[in-house]
CSV table of N, CA and C in Angstrom, one decimal:
chain,number,residue,atom,x,y,z
A,1254,MET,N,-31.6,1.0,27.9
A,1254,MET,CA,-30.6,0.0,28.0
A,1254,MET,C,-29.8,0.0,26.7
A,1255,ARG,N,-30.4,0.2,25.6
A,1255,ARG,CA,-29.7,0.2,24.3
A,1255,ARG,C,-28.6,1.2,24.3
A,1256,LYS,N,-28.9,2.4,24.8
A,1256,LYS,CA,-27.9,3.4,24.8
A,1256,LYS,C,-26.7,3.1,25.6
A,1257,VAL,N,-26.9,2.4,26.7
A,1257,VAL,CA,-25.8,1.9,27.6
A,1257,VAL,C,-24.9,0.9,26.9
A,1258,ILE,N,-25.5,0.0,26.2
A,1258,ILE,CA,-24.8,-1.0,25.4
A,1258,ILE,C,-24.0,-0.4,24.3
A,1259,GLN,N,-24.6,0.6,23.6
A,1259,GLN,CA,-24.0,1.3,22.5
A,1259,GLN,C,-22.8,2.1,23.1
A,1260,GLY,N,-23.0,2.7,24.3
A,1260,GLY,CA,-21.9,3.5,24.9
A,1260,GLY,C,-20.7,2.6,25.2
A,1261,VAL,N,-21.0,1.4,25.8
A,1261,VAL,CA,-19.9,0.4,26.0
A,1261,VAL,C,-19.2,0.0,24.7
A,1262,GLY,N,-20.0,-0.2,23.7
A,1262,GLY,CA,-19.5,-0.6,22.4
A,1262,GLY,C,-18.5,0.5,21.8
A,1263,VAL,N,-18.9,1.8,22.0
A,1263,VAL,CA,-18.1,2.9,21.5
A,1263,VAL,C,-16.8,2.9,22.3
A,1264,LEU,N,-16.9,2.7,23.6
A,1264,LEU,CA,-15.8,2.7,24.5
A,1264,LEU,C,-14.8,1.6,24.1
A,1265,LEU,N,-15.3,0.4,23.9
A,1265,LEU,CA,-14.5,-0.7,23.5
A,1265,LEU,C,-13.8,-0.4,22.1
A,1266,LEU,N,-14.6,0.2,21.2
A,1266,LEU,CA,-14.0,0.5,19.9
A,1266,LEU,C,-12.8,1.5,20.1
A,1267,LEU,N,-13.0,2.5,20.9
A,1267,LEU,CA,-12.0,3.5,21.1
A,1267,LEU,C,-10.8,2.9,21.9
A,1268,VAL,N,-11.0,2.0,22.9
A,1268,VAL,CA,-9.9,1.3,23.6
A,1268,VAL,C,-9.1,0.4,22.7
A,1269,GLY,N,-9.8,-0.3,21.8
A,1269,GLY,CA,-9.1,-1.2,20.9
A,1269,GLY,C,-8.3,-0.5,19.9
A,1270,VAL,N,-8.8,0.5,19.3
A,1270,VAL,CA,-8.1,1.3,18.3
A,1270,VAL,C,-6.9,2.0,18.9
A,1271,SER,N,-7.2,2.6,20.1
A,1271,SER,CA,-6.1,3.4,20.8
A,1271,SER,C,-5.0,2.4,21.2
A,1272,GLY,N,-5.4,1.2,21.7
A,1272,GLY,CA,-4.3,0.3,22.1
A,1272,GLY,C,-3.5,-0.1,20.9
A,1273,ALA,N,-4.1,-0.3,19.8
A,1273,ALA,CA,-3.3,-0.7,18.6
A,1273,ALA,C,-2.4,0.4,18.2
A,1274,VAL,N,-2.9,1.6,18.2
A,1274,VAL,CA,-2.1,2.8,17.9
A,1274,VAL,C,-0.9,2.9,18.9
A,1275,ASP,N,-1.2,2.8,20.1
A,1275,ASP,CA,-0.2,2.9,21.2
A,1275,ASP,C,0.9,1.8,21.0
A,1276,HIS,N,0.5,0.6,20.6
A,1276,HIS,CA,1.5,-0.4,20.4
A,1276,HIS,C,2.4,-0.2,19.2
A,1277,LEU,N,1.8,0.4,18.2
A,1277,LEU,CA,2.6,0.7,17.0
A,1277,LEU,C,3.4,2.0,17.1
A,1278,TRP,N,2.8,3.1,17.6
A,1278,TRP,CA,3.4,4.4,17.7
A,1278,TRP,C,3.3,4.8,19.2
A,1279,ALA,N,2.9,6.0,19.4
A,1279,ALA,CA,2.7,6.6,20.7
A,1279,ALA,C,1.3,7.2,20.8
A,1280,GLN,N,0.6,7.0,21.9
A,1280,GLN,CA,-0.7,7.6,22.0
A,1280,GLN,C,-0.8,8.6,23.1
A,1281,PRO,N,-0.8,9.9,22.8
A,1281,PRO,CA,-0.7,10.9,23.8
A,1281,PRO,C,-2.1,11.3,24.4
A,1282,PHE,N,-3.2,10.8,23.9
A,1282,PHE,CA,-4.5,11.3,24.3
A,1282,PHE,C,-5.2,10.3,25.3
A,1283,LEU,N,-5.5,10.7,26.5
A,1283,LEU,CA,-6.2,9.9,27.5
A,1283,LEU,C,-5.6,8.5,27.6
A,1284,GLY,N,-4.3,8.4,27.7
A,1284,GLY,CA,-3.5,7.1,27.7
A,1284,GLY,C,-4.0,6.2,28.8
A,1285,VAL,N,-4.3,6.7,30.0
A,1285,VAL,CA,-4.7,5.8,31.1
A,1285,VAL,C,-6.0,5.1,30.8
A,1286,VAL,N,-6.9,5.8,30.3
A,1286,VAL,CA,-8.3,5.3,30.0
A,1286,VAL,C,-8.3,4.5,28.7
A,1287,LEU,N,-7.8,5.1,27.6
A,1287,LEU,CA,-7.9,4.4,26.3
A,1287,LEU,C,-7.0,3.3,26.1
A,1288,ASN,N,-5.9,3.2,26.9
A,1288,ASN,CA,-4.9,2.1,26.7
A,1288,ASN,C,-5.0,1.2,27.9
A,1289,SER,N,-6.1,1.1,28.6
A,1289,SER,CA,-6.2,0.3,29.7
A,1289,SER,C,-6.1,-1.2,29.3
A,1290,PHE,N,-6.7,-1.6,28.3
A,1290,PHE,CA,-6.6,-3.0,27.9
A,1290,PHE,C,-5.2,-3.4,27.4
A,1291,ASN,N,-4.6,-2.5,26.7
A,1291,ASN,CA,-3.2,-2.7,26.2
A,1291,ASN,C,-2.2,-2.8,27.3
A,1292,ARG,N,-2.4,-2.0,28.4
A,1292,ARG,CA,-1.4,-2.0,29.5
A,1292,ARG,C,-1.7,-2.9,30.6
A,1293,PHE,N,-3.0,-3.2,30.9
A,1293,PHE,CA,-3.3,-4.0,32.1
A,1293,PHE,C,-3.7,-5.5,31.8
A,1294,VAL,N,-4.2,-5.7,30.6
A,1294,VAL,CA,-4.7,-7.1,30.3
A,1294,VAL,C,-3.7,-7.8,29.4
A,1295,VAL,N,-3.3,-7.2,28.3
A,1295,VAL,CA,-2.4,-7.9,27.3
A,1295,VAL,C,-1.1,-8.4,28.0
A,1296,PRO,N,-0.4,-7.7,28.8
A,1296,PRO,CA,0.8,-8.3,29.4
A,1296,PRO,C,0.6,-9.5,30.3
A,1297,HIS,N,-0.6,-9.7,30.8
A,1297,HIS,CA,-0.8,-10.7,31.8
A,1297,HIS,C,-1.5,-12.0,31.2
A,1298,VAL,N,-1.8,-11.9,29.9
A,1298,VAL,CA,-2.4,-13.1,29.2
A,1298,VAL,C,-1.4,-13.6,28.2
A,1299,ALA,N,-0.9,-14.8,28.5
A,1299,ALA,CA,0.1,-15.4,27.7
A,1299,ALA,C,-0.4,-15.7,26.2
A,1300,LEU,N,-1.7,-15.9,26.0
A,1300,LEU,CA,-2.2,-16.1,24.7
A,1300,LEU,C,-2.0,-14.9,23.8
A,1301,PHE,N,-1.9,-13.7,24.3
A,1301,PHE,CA,-1.7,-12.5,23.5
A,1301,PHE,C,-0.3,-12.2,23.2
A,1302,GLU,N,0.7,-12.9,23.8
A,1302,GLU,CA,2.1,-12.6,23.5
A,1302,GLU,C,2.4,-12.8,22.1
A,1303,GLY,N,2.9,-11.7,21.5
A,1303,GLY,CA,3.2,-11.6,20.1
A,1303,GLY,C,2.1,-11.2,19.2
A,1304,TYR,N,0.9,-11.1,19.8
A,1304,TYR,CA,-0.3,-10.8,19.0
A,1304,TYR,C,-1.1,-9.6,19.7
A,1305,GLU,N,-0.3,-8.6,20.2
A,1305,GLU,CA,-0.9,-7.5,20.9
A,1305,GLU,C,-1.8,-6.7,20.0
A,1306,VAL,N,-1.3,-6.4,18.8
A,1306,VAL,CA,-2.1,-5.6,17.9
A,1306,VAL,C,-3.4,-6.3,17.5
A,1307,LEU,N,-3.3,-7.5,17.2
A,1307,LEU,CA,-4.6,-8.3,16.9
A,1307,LEU,C,-5.5,-8.3,18.1
A,1308,ALA,N,-5.0,-8.5,19.3
A,1308,ALA,CA,-5.9,-8.5,20.5
A,1308,ALA,C,-6.6,-7.1,20.6
A,1309,ASN,N,-5.9,-6.0,20.4
A,1309,ASN,CA,-6.5,-4.7,20.5
A,1309,ASN,C,-7.5,-4.5,19.4
A,1310,LEU,N,-7.2,-5.0,18.2
A,1310,LEU,CA,-8.1,-4.8,17.1
A,1310,LEU,C,-9.4,-5.7,17.3
A,1311,GLY,N,-9.2,-6.9,18.0
A,1311,GLY,CA,-10.3,-7.7,18.4
A,1311,GLY,C,-11.2,-7.0,19.3
A,1312,VAL,N,-10.7,-6.3,20.3
A,1312,VAL,CA,-11.5,-5.5,21.2
A,1312,VAL,C,-12.3,-4.4,20.4
A,1313,ALA,N,-11.6,-3.8,19.4
A,1313,ALA,CA,-12.3,-2.8,18.6
A,1313,ALA,C,-13.4,-3.4,17.8
A,1314,ALA,N,-13.2,-4.6,17.3
A,1314,ALA,CA,-14.2,-5.3,16.5
A,1314,ALA,C,-15.4,-5.7,17.4
A,1315,ALA,N,-15.1,-6.1,18.6
A,1315,ALA,CA,-16.2,-6.4,19.5
A,1315,ALA,C,-17.0,-5.2,19.8
A,1316,GLY,N,-16.4,-4.0,20.0
A,1316,GLY,CA,-17.1,-2.8,20.2
A,1316,GLY,C,-17.9,-2.4,19.0
A,1317,ALA,N,-17.4,-2.5,17.9
A,1317,ALA,CA,-18.1,-2.2,16.7
A,1317,ALA,C,-19.3,-3.1,16.5
A,1318,ALA,N,-19.1,-4.4,16.8
A,1318,ALA,CA,-20.2,-5.4,16.7
A,1318,ALA,C,-21.4,-5.0,17.7
A,1319,LEU,N,-21.0,-4.6,18.9
A,1319,LEU,CA,-22.0,-4.1,19.9
A,1319,LEU,C,-22.8,-3.0,19.4
A,1320,VAL,N,-22.1,-2.0,18.8
A,1320,VAL,CA,-22.8,-0.8,18.3
A,1320,VAL,C,-23.7,-1.1,17.2
A,1321,LEU,N,-23.2,-1.8,16.2
A,1321,LEU,CA,-23.9,-2.2,15.0
A,1321,LEU,C,-25.1,-3.2,15.3
A,1322,GLY,N,-24.8,-4.1,16.2
A,1322,GLY,CA,-25.9,-5.0,16.6
A,1322,GLY,C,-27.0,-4.4,17.3
A,1323,THR,N,-26.7,-3.5,18.3
A,1323,THR,CA,-27.8,-2.8,18.9
A,1323,THR,C,-28.6,-1.9,18.0
A,1324,GLU,N,-27.9,-1.3,17.0
A,1324,GLU,CA,-28.6,-0.5,16.1
A,1324,GLU,C,-29.5,-1.3,15.1
A,1325,ALA,N,-29.0,-2.5,14.8
A,1325,ALA,CA,-29.8,-3.3,13.9
A,1325,ALA,C,-31.0,-3.9,14.6
A,1326,LEU,N,-31.0,-4.1,15.9
A,1326,LEU,CA,-32.1,-4.6,16.6
A,1326,LEU,C,-33.1,-3.5,17.1
A,1327,ARG,N,-32.8,-2.3,16.8
A,1327,ARG,CA,-33.6,-1.2,17.2
A,1327,ARG,C,-35.0,-1.3,16.6
A,1328,PRO,N,-36.0,-1.2,17.3
A,1328,PRO,CA,-37.4,-1.2,16.7
A,1328,PRO,C,-37.6,0.1,15.8
A,1329,ARG,N,-38.1,-0.2,14.7
A,1329,ARG,CA,-38.4,0.9,13.7
A,1329,ARG,C,-39.8,1.5,14.0
A,1330,SER,N,-39.9,2.8,13.9
A,1330,SER,CA,-41.2,3.4,14.1
A,1330,SER,C,-41.9,3.5,12.7
A,1331,ARG,N,-43.2,3.3,12.8
A,1331,ARG,CA,-44.0,3.5,11.5
A,1331,ARG,C,-44.5,4.9,11.4
A,1332,ALA,N,-44.2,5.5,10.3
A,1332,ALA,CA,-44.7,6.9,10.1
A,1332,ALA,C,-45.7,7.0,9.1
């Protein structure tokens, strides 16, 4: 289960960073997948209007928190 949560965290991290890059410049790599939050969620939420880059970086921070949190909670083996 931990690997699934880490995988979702990595995906959120990539989506957030890619969305921020796409908003500032152009993102040619896997645009449909990596820019899904930037293209499908941000335009429909009034709270994000004017704060698109921060919204995308928030998604990236949430992904990083998932990855780091699951790694910190990993049981350590005794050798």
